[in-house]
Coordinates of C-alpha atoms in Angstrom, one line a residue:
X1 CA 45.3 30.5 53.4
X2 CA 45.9 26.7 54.6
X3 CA 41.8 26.3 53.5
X4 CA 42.7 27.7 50.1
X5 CA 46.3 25.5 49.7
X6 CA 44.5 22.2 50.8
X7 CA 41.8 22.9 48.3
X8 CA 44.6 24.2 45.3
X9 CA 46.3 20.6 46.5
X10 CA 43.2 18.5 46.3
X11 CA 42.1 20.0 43.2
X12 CA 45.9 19.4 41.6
X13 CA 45.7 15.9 42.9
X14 CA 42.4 15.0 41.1
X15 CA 43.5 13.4 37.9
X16 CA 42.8 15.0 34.6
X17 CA 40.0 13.8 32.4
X18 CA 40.7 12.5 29.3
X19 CA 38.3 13.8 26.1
X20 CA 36.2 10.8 24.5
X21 CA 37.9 9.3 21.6
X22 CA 36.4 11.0 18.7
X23 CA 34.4 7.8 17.0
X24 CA 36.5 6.7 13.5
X25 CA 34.1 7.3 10.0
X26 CA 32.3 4.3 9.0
X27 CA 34.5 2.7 6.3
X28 CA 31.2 4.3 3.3
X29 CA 31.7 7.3 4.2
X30 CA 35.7 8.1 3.9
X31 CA 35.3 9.6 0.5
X32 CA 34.6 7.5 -2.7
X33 CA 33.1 4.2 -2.4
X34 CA 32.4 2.0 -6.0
X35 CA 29.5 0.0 -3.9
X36 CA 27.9 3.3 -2.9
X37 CA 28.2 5.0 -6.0
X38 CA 27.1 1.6 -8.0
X39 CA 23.7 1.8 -5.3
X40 CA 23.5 5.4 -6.4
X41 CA 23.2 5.1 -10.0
X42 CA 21.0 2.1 -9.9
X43 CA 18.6 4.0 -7.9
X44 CA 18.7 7.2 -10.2
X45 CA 18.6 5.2 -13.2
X46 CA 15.4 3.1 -11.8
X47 CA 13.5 6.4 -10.2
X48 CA 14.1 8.0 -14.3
X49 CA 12.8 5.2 -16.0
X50 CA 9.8 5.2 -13.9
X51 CA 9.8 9.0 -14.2
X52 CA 9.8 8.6 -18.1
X53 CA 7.1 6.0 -17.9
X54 CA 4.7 7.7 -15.6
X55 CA 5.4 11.1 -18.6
X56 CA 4.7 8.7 -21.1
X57 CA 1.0 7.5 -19.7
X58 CA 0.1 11.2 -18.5
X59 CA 1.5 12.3 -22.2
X60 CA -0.4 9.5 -24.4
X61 CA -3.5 9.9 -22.5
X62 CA -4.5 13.1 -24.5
X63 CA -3.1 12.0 -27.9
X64 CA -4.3 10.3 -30.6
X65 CA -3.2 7.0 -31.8
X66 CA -1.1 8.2 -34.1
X67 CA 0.1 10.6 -32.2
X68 CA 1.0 7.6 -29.6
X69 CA 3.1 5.6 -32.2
X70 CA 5.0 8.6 -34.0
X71 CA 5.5 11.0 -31.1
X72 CA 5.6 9.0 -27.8
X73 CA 7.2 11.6 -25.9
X74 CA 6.3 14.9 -27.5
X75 CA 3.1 16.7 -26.2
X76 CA -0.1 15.8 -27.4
X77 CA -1.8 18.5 -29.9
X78 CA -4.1 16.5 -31.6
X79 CA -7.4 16.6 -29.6
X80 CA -6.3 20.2 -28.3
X81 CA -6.1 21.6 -31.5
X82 CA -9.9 20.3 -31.9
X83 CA -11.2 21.7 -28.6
X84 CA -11.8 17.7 -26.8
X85 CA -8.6 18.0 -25.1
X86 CA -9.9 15.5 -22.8
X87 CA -12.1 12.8 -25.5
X88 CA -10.0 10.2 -24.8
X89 CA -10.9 10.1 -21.2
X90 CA -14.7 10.5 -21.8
X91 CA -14.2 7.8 -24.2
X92 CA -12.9 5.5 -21.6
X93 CA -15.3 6.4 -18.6
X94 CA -18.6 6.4 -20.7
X95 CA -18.1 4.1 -23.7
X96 CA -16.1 1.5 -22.2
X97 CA -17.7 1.6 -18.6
X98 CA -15.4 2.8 -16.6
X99 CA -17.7 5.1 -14.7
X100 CA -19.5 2.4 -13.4
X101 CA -16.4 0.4 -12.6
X102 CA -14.6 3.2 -11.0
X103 CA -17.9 3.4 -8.6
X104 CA -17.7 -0.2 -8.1
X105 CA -14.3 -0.1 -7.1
X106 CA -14.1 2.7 -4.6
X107 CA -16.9 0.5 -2.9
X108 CA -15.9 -2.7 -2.8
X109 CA -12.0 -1.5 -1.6
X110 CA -13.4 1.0 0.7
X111 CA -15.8 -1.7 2.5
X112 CA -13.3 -4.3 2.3
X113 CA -10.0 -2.7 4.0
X114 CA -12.2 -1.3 6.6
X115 CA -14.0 -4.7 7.3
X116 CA -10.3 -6.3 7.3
X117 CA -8.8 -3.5 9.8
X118 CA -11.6 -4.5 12.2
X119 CA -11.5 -8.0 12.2
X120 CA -7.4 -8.4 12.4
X121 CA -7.2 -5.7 15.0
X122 CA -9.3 -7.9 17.3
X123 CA -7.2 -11.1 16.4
X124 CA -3.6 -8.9 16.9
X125 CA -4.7 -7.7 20.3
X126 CA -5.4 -11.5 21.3
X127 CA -2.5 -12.9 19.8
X128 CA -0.2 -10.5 21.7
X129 CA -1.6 -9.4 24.6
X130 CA -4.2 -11.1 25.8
X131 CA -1.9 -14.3 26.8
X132 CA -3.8 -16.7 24.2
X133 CA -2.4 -20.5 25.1
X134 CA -0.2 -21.4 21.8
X135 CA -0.8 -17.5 20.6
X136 CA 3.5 -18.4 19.0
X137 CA 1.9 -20.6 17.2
X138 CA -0.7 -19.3 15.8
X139 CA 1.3 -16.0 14.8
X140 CA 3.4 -18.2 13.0
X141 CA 0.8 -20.2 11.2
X142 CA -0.2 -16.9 10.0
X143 CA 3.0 -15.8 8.8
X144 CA 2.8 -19.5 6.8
X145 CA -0.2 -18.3 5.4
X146 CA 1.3 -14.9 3.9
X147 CA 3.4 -16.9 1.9
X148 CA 0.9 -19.5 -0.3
X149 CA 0.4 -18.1 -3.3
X150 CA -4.0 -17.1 -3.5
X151 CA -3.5 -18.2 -6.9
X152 CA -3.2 -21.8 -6.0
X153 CA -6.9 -21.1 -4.3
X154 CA -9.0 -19.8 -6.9
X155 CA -10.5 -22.8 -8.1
X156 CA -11.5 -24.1 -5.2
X157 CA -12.7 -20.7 -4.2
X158 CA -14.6 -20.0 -7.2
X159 CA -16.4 -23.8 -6.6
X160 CA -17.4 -22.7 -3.2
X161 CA -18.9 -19.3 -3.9
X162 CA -20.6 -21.5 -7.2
X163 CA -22.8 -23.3 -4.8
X164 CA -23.5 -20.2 -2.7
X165 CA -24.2 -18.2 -6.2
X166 CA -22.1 -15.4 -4.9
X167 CA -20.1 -15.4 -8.4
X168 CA -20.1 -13.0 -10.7
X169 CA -21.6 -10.9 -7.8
X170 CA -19.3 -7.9 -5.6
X171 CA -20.2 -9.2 -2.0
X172 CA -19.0 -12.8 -3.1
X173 CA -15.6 -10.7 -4.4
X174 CA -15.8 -8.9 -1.1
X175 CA -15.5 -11.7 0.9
X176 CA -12.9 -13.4 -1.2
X177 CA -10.6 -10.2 -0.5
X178 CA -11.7 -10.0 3.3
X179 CA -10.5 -13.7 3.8
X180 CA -7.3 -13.8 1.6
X181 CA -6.0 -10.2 3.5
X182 CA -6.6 -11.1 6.9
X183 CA -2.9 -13.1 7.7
X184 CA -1.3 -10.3 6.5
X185 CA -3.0 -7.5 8.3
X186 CA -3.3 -9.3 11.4
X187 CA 0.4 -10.5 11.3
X188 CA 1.1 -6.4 11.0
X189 CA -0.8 -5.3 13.2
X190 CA 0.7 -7.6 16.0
X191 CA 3.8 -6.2 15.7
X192 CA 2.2 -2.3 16.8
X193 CA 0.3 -4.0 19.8
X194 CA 3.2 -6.1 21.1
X195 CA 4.6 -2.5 21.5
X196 CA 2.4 -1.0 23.7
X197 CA 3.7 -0.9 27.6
X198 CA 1.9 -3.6 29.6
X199 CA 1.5 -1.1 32.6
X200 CA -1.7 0.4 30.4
X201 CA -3.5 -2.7 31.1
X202 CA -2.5 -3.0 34.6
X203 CA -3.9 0.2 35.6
X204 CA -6.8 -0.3 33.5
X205 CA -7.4 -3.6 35.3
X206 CA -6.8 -2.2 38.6
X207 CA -10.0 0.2 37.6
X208 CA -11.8 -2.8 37.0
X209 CA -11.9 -2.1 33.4
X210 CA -12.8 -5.2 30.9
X211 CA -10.3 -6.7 28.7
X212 CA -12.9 -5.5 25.8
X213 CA -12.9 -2.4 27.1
X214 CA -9.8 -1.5 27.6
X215 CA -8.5 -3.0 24.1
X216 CA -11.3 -0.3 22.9
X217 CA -11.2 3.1 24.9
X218 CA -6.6 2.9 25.6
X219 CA -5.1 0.1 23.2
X220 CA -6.7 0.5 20.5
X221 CA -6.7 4.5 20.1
X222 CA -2.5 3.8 21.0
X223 CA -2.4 1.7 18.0
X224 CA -4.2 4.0 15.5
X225 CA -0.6 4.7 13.3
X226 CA -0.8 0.9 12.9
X227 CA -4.6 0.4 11.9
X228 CA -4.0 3.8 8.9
X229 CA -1.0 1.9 8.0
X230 CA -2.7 -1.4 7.4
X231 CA -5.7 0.5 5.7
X232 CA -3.5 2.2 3.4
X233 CA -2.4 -1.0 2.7
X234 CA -4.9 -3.1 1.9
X235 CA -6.7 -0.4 -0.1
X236 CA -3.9 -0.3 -2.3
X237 CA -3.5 -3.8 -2.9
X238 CA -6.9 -4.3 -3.8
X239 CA -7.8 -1.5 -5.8
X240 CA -4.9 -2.9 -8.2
X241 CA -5.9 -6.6 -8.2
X242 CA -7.2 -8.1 -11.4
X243 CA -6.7 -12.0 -11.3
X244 CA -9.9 -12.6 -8.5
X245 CA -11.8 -10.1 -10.1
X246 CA -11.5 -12.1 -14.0
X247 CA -12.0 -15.2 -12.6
X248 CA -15.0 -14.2 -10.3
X249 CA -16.8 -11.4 -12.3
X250 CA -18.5 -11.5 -15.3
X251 CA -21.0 -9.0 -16.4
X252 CA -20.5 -5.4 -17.1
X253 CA -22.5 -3.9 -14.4
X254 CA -20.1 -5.5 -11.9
X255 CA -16.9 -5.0 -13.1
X256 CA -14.4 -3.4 -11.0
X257 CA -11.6 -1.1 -13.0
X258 CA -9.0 -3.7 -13.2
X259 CA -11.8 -6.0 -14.5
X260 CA -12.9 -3.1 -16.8
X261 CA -9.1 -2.3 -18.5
X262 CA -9.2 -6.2 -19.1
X263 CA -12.4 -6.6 -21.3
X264 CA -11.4 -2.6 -22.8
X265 CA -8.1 -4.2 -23.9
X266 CA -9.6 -6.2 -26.7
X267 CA -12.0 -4.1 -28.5
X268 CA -9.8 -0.8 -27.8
X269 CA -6.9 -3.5 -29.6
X270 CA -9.7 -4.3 -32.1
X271 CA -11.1 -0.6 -33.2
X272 CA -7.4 0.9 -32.9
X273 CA -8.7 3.2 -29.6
X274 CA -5.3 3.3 -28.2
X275 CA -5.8 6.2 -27.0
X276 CA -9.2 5.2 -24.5
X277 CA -7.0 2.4 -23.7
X278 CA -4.1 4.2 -22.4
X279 CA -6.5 7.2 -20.9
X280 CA -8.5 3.7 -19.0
X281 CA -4.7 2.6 -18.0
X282 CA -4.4 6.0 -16.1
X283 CA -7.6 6.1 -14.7
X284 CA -6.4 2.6 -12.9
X285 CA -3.1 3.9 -12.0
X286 CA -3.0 7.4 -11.2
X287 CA -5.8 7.4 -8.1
X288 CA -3.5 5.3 -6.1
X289 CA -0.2 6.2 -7.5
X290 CA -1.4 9.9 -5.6
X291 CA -2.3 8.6 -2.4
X292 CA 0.8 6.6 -2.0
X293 CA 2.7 10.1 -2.7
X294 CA 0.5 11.5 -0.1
X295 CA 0.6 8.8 2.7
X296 CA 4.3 7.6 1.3
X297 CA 5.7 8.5 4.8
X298 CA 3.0 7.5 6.5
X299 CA 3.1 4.0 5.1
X300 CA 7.0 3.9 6.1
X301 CA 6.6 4.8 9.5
X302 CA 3.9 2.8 9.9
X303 CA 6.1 -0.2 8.5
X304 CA 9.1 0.5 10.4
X305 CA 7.7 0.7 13.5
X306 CA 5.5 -2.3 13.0
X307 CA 8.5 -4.8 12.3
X308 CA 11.4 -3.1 14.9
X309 CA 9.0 -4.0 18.2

């Protein structure tokens, strides 16, 4: 009984926790807030109008011009009605090229962001893990170079390839994307490689592994979310460019879609084809409007991660 009182004491002498606070609301979410509700109705307001636009390209696509002017958001009937439901996409991807364009571009965008992916991976691995003397510096420099507009390099750019004759040609093009997207791949990618634990490398070197083969067969597999990310990218960005591919492409055999929508734009204006013109419009747009839906979250991730290490 004295066993069981000393314990009954001890436990009636121990002093008495106190429940954690419960953590106060942050201040946007007691109730109504005009900020938040402001942010809210911007946001719906922007994602409808983008909503009605994309309904309006899908829409005009299968109507007639004057079905474009008169009814812009009723449902086309026109070229149903006649059994070519889909004329004005023939139109666009045999009269005015765009078949040969399209194949051009899924080419040229393919080669290029995977040629870009390998070289900056390389560079990113150096740059952050390899110890490179002024490596700050050089990250840095690249980031400078993210932010000069290519537009202030196309002349000289288009001298250069000139003297090479490698204008008007896709592999001159090629290059010209390759070189203007390496800063900011390689800037990205650094960001996935600077988060990979060092102690990787340390046991790979204590196996005697290479610093070539261990960025190969453990680093670089570790950074493959980083790599899709920056090929998703890349393959966005340039399968929407136009400005490089007017200045540096000129015949029809080597135009790329953007290229093609450009030359389509005045004789489609010029013969009233409005409705080839808008069909070659989707044709540009809705490839890689899909693939972002697809990869959206992928891209985000990717993103995320990339700039919070």
């Amino acid at each position: 009984m004295t066993a069981t009182a000393d314990r009954t004491g001890a436990r009636a002498d121990r002093p008495v926790r106190v429940p954690p606070r419960k953590p106060k609301p942050a201040p946007v979410a007691r109730g109504f807030h005009p900020l938040q509700a402001l942010g809210k109705v911007v946001v719906w307001l922007f994602t409808a109008l983008n909503a009605a636009v994309l309904y309006w390209l899908v829409t005009a696509a299968f109507k007639s011009p004057i079905e474009i002017f008169t009814k812009p958001f009723a449902l086309p009937s026109y070229w149903f009605e006649r059994g070519q439901p889909f004329r004005n996409l023939s139109y666009a991807w045999n009269n005015a090229g765009f078949g040969t364009a399209f194949l051009n571009t899924v080419l040229l965008v393919a080669a290029a962001s995977v040629v870009i992916v390998l070289l900056s991976a390389p560079a990113a691995y150096a740059l952050t893990r390899l110890g490179v003397r002024g490596a700050d510096g050089l990250t840095n420099f690249l980031a400078i170079g993210m932010g000069i507009p290519f537009q202030t390099v196309v002349i000289p750019l288009f001298i250069g390839l000139a003297k090479v004759h490698l204008t008007d040609n896709l592999f001159g093009l090629f290059l010209v994307y390759v070189a203007l997207s390496l800063p900011f791949t390689t800037f990205l990618l650094t960001g996935f490689f600077r988060s990979l634990p060092d102690e990787l490398e340390e046991a790979a070197a204590i196996d005697g592994a290479s610093p070539a083969r261990t960025f190969f067969t453990i680093m670089l597999p570790l950074a493959r979310g980083g790599l899709v990310t920056g090929l998703i990218l890349n393959a966005i960005s340039l399968w929407n460019e136009t400005l490089l591919s007017i200045v540096f492409l000129n015949s029809n055999s080597t135009f790329t879609l953007a290229r093609a929508l450009f030359a389509f734009n005045s004789a489609a204006t010029y013969q009233s084809e409005y409705g080839g013109l808008v069909a070659g419009v989707a044709i540009v747009v809705l490839p890689m409007l899909v693939l972002y839906v697809l990869l959206a979250r992928r891209i985000i991730t990717g993103l995320t991660l990339g700039a919070g290490k």
